[in-house]
Coordinates of C-alpha atoms in Angstrom, one line a residue:
X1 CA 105.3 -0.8 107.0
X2 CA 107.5 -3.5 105.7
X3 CA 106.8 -5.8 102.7
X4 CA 105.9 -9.3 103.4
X5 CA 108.1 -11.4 100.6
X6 CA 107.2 -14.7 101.9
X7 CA 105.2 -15.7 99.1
X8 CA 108.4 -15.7 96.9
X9 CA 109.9 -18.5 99.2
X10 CA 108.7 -21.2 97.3
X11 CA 108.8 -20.9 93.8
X12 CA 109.2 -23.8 91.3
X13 CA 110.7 -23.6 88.4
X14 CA 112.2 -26.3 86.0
X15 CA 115.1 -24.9 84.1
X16 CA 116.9 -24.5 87.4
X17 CA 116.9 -28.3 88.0
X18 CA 120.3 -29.5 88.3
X19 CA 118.7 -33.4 88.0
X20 CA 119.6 -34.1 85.1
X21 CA 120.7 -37.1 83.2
X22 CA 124.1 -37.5 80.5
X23 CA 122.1 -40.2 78.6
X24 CA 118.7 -37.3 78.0
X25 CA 118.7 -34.2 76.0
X26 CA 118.4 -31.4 78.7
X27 CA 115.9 -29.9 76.8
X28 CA 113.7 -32.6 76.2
X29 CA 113.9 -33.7 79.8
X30 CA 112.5 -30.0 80.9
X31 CA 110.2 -30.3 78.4
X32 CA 108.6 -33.5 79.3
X33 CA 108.9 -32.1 83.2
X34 CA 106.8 -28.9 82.3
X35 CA 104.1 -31.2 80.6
X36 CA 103.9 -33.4 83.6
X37 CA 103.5 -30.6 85.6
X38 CA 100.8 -29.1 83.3
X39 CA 98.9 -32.5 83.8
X40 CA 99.3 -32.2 87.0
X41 CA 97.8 -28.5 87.7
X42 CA 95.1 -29.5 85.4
X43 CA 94.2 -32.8 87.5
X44 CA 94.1 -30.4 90.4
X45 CA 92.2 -27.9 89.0
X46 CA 89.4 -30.7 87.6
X47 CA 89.3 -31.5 90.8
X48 CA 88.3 -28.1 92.5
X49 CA 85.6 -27.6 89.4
X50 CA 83.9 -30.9 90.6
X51 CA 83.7 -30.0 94.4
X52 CA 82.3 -27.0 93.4
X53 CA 79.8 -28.7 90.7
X54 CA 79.3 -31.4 93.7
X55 CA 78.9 -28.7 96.2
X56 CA 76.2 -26.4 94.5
X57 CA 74.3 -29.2 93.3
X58 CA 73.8 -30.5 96.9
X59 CA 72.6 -27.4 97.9
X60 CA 69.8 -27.6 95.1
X61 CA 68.5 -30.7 95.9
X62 CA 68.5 -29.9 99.6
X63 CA 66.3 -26.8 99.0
X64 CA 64.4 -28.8 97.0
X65 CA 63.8 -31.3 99.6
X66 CA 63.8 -29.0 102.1
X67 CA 60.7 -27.1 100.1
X68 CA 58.7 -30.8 100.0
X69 CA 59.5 -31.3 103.7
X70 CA 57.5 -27.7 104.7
X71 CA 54.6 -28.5 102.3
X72 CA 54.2 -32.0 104.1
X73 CA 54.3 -30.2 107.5
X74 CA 52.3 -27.9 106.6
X75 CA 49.5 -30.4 105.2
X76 CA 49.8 -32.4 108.7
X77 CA 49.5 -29.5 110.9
X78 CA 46.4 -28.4 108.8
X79 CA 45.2 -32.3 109.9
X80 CA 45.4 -34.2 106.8
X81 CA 47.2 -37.3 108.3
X82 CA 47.1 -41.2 107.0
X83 CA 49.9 -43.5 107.3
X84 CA 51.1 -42.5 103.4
X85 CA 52.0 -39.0 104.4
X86 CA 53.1 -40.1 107.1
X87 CA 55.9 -42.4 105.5
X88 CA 56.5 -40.2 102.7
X89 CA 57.3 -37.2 105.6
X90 CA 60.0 -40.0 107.0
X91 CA 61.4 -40.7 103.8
X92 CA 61.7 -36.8 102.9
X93 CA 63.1 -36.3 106.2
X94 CA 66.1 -38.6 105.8
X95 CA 66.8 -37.3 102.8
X96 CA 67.3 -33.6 103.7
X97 CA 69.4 -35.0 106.9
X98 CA 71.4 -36.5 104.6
X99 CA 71.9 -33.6 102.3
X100 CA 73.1 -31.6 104.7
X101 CA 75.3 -34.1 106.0
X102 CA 77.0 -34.1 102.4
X103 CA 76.7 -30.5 101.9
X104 CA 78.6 -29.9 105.3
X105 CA 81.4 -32.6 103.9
X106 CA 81.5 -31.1 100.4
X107 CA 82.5 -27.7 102.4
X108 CA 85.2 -29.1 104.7
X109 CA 86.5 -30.8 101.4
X110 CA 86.6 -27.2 99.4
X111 CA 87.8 -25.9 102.4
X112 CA 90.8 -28.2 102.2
X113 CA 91.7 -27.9 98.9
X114 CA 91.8 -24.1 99.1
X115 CA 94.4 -24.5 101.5
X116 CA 96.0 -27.4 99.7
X117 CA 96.0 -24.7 96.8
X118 CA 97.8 -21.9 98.6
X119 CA 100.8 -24.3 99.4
X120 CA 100.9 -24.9 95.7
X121 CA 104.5 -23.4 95.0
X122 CA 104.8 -21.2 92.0
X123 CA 105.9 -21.9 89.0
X124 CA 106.3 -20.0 85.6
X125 CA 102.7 -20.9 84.6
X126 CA 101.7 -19.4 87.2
X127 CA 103.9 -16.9 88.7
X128 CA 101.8 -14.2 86.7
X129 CA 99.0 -13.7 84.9
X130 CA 97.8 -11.5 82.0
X131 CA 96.3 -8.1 83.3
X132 CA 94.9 -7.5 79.5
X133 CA 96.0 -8.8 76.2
X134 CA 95.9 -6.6 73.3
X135 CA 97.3 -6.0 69.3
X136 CA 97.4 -3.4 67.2
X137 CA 98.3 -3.3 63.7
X138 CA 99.1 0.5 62.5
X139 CA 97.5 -0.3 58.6
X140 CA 96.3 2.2 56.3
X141 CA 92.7 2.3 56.4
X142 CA 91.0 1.1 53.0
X143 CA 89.3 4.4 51.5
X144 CA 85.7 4.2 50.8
X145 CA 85.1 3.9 47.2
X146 CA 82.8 6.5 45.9
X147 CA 79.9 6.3 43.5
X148 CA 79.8 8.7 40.6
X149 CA 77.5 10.7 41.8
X150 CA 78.9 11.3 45.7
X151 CA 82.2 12.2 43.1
X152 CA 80.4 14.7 41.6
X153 CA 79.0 16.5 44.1
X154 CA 81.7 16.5 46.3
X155 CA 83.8 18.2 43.4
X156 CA 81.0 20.6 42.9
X157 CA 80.6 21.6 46.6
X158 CA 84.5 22.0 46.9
X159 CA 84.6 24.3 43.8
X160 CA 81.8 26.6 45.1
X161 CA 83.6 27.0 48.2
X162 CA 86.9 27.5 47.1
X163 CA 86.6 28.8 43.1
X164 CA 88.4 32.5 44.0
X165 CA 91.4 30.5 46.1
X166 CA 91.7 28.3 43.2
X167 CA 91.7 31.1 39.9
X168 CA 94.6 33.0 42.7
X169 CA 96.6 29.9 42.4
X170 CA 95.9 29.2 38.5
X171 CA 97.4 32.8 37.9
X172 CA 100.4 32.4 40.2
X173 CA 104.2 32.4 38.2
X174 CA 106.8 32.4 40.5
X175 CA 107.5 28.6 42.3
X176 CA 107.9 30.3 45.8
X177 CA 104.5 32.0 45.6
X178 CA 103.5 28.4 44.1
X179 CA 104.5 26.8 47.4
X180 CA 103.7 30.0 49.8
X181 CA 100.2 29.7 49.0
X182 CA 99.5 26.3 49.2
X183 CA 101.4 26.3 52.9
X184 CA 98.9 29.3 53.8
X185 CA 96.0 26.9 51.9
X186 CA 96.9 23.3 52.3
X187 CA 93.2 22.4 51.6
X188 CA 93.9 23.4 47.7
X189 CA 96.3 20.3 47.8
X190 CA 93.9 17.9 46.4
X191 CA 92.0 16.3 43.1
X192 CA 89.4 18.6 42.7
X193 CA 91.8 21.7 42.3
X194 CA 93.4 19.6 39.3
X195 CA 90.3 19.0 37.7
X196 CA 88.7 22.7 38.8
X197 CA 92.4 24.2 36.8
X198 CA 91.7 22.4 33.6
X199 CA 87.9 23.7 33.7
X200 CA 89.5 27.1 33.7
X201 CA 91.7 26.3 30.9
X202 CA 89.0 25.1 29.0
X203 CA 87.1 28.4 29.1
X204 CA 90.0 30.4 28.6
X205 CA 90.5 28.2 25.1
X206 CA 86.9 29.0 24.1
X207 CA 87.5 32.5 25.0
X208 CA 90.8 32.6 22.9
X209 CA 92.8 33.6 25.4
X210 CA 95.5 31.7 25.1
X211 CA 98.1 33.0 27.3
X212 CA 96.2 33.0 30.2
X213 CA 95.2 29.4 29.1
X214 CA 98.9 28.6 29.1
X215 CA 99.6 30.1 32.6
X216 CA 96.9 28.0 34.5
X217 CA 97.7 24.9 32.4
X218 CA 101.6 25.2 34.0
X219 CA 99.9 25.5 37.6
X220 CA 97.4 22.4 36.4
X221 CA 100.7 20.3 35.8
X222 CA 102.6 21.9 39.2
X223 CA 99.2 20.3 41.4
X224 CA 99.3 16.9 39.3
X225 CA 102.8 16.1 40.2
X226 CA 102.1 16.6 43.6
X227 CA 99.8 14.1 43.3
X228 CA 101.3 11.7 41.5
X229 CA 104.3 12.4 44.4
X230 CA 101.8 11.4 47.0
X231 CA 100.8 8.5 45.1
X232 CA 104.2 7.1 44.6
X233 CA 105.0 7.9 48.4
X234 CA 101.8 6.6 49.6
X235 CA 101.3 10.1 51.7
X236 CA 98.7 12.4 51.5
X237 CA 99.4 15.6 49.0
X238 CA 99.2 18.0 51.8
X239 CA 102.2 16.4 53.7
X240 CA 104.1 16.3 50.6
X241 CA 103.6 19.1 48.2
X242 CA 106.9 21.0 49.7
X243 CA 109.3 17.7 48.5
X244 CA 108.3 18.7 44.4
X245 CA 109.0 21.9 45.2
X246 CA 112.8 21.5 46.6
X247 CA 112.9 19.0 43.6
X248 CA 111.9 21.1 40.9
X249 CA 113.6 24.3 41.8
X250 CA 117.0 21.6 41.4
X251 CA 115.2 19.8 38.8
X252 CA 117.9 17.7 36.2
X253 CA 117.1 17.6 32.8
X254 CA 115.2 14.7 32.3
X255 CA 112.7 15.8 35.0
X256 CA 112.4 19.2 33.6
X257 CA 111.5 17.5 30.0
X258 CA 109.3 15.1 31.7
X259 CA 107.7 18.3 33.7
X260 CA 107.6 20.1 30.0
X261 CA 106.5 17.2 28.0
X262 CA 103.3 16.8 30.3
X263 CA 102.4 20.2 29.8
X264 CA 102.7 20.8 25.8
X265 CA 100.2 16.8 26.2
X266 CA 97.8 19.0 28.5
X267 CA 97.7 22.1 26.2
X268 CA 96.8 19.6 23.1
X269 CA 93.7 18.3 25.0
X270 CA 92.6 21.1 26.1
X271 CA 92.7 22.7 22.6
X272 CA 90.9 19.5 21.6
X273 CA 88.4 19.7 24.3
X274 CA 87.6 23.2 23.1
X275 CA 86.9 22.8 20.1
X276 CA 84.7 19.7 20.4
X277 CA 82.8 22.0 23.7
X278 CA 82.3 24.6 20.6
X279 CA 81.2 22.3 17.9
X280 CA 78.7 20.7 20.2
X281 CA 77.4 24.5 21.2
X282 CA 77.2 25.4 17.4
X283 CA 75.3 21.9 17.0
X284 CA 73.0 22.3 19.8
X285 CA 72.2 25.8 18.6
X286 CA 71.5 24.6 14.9
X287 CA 69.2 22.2 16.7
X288 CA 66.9 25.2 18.6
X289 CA 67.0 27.1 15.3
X290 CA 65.6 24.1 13.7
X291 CA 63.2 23.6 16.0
X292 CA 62.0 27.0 16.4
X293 CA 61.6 27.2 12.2
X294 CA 60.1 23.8 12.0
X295 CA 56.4 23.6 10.3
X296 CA 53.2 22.2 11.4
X297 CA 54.0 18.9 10.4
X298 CA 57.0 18.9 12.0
X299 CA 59.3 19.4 8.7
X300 CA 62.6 21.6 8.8
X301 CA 61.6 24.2 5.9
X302 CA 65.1 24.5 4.7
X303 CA 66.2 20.8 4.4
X304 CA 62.4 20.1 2.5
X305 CA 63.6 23.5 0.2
X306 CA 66.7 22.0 -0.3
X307 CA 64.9 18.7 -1.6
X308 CA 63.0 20.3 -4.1
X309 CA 63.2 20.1 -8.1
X310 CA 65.0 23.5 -8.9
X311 CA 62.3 24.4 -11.0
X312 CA 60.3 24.3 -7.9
X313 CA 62.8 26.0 -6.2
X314 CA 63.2 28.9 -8.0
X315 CA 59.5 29.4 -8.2
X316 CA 60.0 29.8 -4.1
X317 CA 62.4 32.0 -4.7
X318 CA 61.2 34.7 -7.3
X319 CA 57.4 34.1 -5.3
X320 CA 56.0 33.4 -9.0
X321 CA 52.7 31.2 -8.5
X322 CA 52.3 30.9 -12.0
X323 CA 55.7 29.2 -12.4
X324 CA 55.2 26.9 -9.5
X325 CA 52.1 25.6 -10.8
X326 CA 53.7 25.1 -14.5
X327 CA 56.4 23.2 -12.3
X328 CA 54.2 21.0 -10.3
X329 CA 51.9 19.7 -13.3
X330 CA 55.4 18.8 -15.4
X331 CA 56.0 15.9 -12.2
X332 CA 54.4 12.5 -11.9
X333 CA 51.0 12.6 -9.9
X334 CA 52.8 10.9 -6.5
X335 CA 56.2 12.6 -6.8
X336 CA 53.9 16.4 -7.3
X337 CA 51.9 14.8 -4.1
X338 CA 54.7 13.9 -2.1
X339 CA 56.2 17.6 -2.8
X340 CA 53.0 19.4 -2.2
X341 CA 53.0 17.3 1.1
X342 CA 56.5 18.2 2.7
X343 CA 55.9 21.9 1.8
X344 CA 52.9 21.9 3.7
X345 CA 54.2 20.4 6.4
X346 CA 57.4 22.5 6.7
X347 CA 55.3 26.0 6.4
X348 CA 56.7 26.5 2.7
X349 CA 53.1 26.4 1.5
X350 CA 50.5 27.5 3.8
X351 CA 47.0 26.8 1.4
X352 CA 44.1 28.8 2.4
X353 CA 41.0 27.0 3.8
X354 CA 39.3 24.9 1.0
X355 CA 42.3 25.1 -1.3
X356 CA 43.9 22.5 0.4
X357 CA 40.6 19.8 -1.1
X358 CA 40.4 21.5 -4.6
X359 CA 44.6 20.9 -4.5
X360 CA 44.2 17.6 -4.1
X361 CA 41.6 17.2 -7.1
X362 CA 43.7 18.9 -9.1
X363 CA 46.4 16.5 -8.3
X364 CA 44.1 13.2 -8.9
X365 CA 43.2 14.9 -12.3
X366 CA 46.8 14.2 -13.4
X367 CA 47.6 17.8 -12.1
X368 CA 45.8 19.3 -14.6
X369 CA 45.8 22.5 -12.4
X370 CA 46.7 24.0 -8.9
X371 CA 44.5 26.3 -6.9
X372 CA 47.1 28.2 -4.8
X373 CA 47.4 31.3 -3.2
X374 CA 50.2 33.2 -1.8

């Protein structure tokens, strides 16, 4: 079966017009020949749209009239005849002959210019046409920002799944076994790891053991200048945790320093971070104690000891009753009141029931006495 190349016989195309003229720029004459061709194709085209328009709207109107001419039949053969129907069947009757006279010219004239429009030669507008048109950009993707909270409990779900790979890794010495195990575990290359070794370092602080707080504080520093690596490179970690490796084995001076300076900065906060962790636990367990101690009126009975007269004091503190009554009836009426109060209040004093009225009578009788019983 041979090829039939005949359609490439005729083929237009400007720039290998040897018309040209010594008095107009080459260029600009092609130029103004490819827009007069353009006009041209698009005349021709407008042209084919409106036979088409013409066509299908012929056909329309000649169902339509062809639709009136059966109901009008219809109506006669059912005898319903009087010289109006009669004249409107006429009229409706040319008018579908008519119609199909110009829909049978509207074809013959499509008909034409489809085979006016295969003797069109080609040109380069139309020599080919698109099969599909499509662009892609290779861009980074922008990362979802994450809330707090999604933060948190991602961190907290990658920790429980991974808290004995990471401790292995936090007690690891050697920079080959460094670099082994995160090829065997490149999942450890990440942010959470970071923030999971300075956890550990933390405890180990608190615990006072401070070698061991050392060794995972080095490994801490090893995983956060892989990531600042894959920051600068603009890489994920996992591709490039193997490139601070070759670098630090053959590390110069000032990157060594700058590898040791980071650490001794780590090892400060995390001292710092333990000992706040340890004043807040010694705070919050003065607060329990507190509360567990505190009296029915909701007074701490050490802090109200603490603002009594001393006389007062040592009266608590030898359990004389004798002396705390001498001690109450040397103070004011309101400032003996105001002490009898807070030691009520805070447990110090518990009166007995009945006491508690003839106390206060004693007290607005200028403290003449004190009913009180251990």
């Amino acid at each position: 079966m041979t090829i039939d190349y005949s359609s490439w016989d005729h083929i237009y195309v400007s720039d290998d017009e040897d018309a040209t003229s010594p008095y107009v720029d080459t260029p600009s004459l092609f130029r103004m020949r490819h827009r007069v061709r353009l006009e041209k194709m698009a005349e021709f085209q407008q042209r084919g749209e409106d036979l088409e328009n013409n066509f299908a709207e012929c056909k329309r109107l000649l169902e339509e009239a062809q639709g009136q001419l059966k109901e009008l039949e219809d109506g006669r053969e059912e005898g319903e005849e009087d010289e109006e129907r009669e004249a409107e069947l006429e009229k409706v009757q040319a008018v579908v002959k008519k119609l199909k006279k110009d829909e049978k010219t509207f074809a013959k004239l499509i008909e034409e210019y489809r085979r006016e429009e295969k003797k069109v030669p080609w040109n380069v507008d139309t020599i080919s046409k698109e099969g599909f048109s499509k662009s892609v950009l290779n861009t980074k993707p922008v990362p979802k920002e994450e809330t707090q909270e999604e933060k948190v409990e991602k961190h907290k779900t990658f920790v429980e799944k991974y808290a004995t790979e990471i401790k292995h890794f936090g007690m690891l010495r050697r920079w080959d076994d460094s670099q082994k195990y995160l090829s065997d575990n490149p999942h450890l290359v990440c942010e959470e790891t970071a923030n999971c070794l300075v956890v550990i370092c933390i405890d180990f602080e608190i615990d006072e053991k401070h070698a061991l707080m050392e060794q995972v504080a080095h490994q801490t520093i090893v995983m956060q200048f892989i990531l600042d690596l894959a920051r600068t490179l603009e890489v994920d970690p996992r591709g490039c945790f193997r490139q601070f490796f070759s670098k630090i084995k053959t590390a110069d001076k000032p990157y060594q320093d700058a590898f040791d300076h980071e650490l001794e900065l780590l090892k400060e906060r995390i001292c710092s971070c333990a000992q706040l962790r340890m004043e807040n636990a010694m705070k919050e367990l003065e607060e329990e104690e507190k509360q567990k101690r505190l009296g029915p009126g909701g007074l701490d009975p050490v802090e109200v000891y603490q603002s009594l007269p001393k006389e007062i004091q040592r009266s608590f503190d030898e359990k004389n009753i004798q002396m705390l009554q001498e001690a109450m009836n040397k103070l004011d009426f309101e400032e003996g009141k105001y002490h009898l109060k807070r030691c009520i209040d805070s447990g110090l004093w518990v009166p007995d029931s009945g006491e508690g009225d003839d106390d206060e009578e004693d007290e607005e009788g200028d403290n003449e006495e004190d009913e009180e019983e251990d």
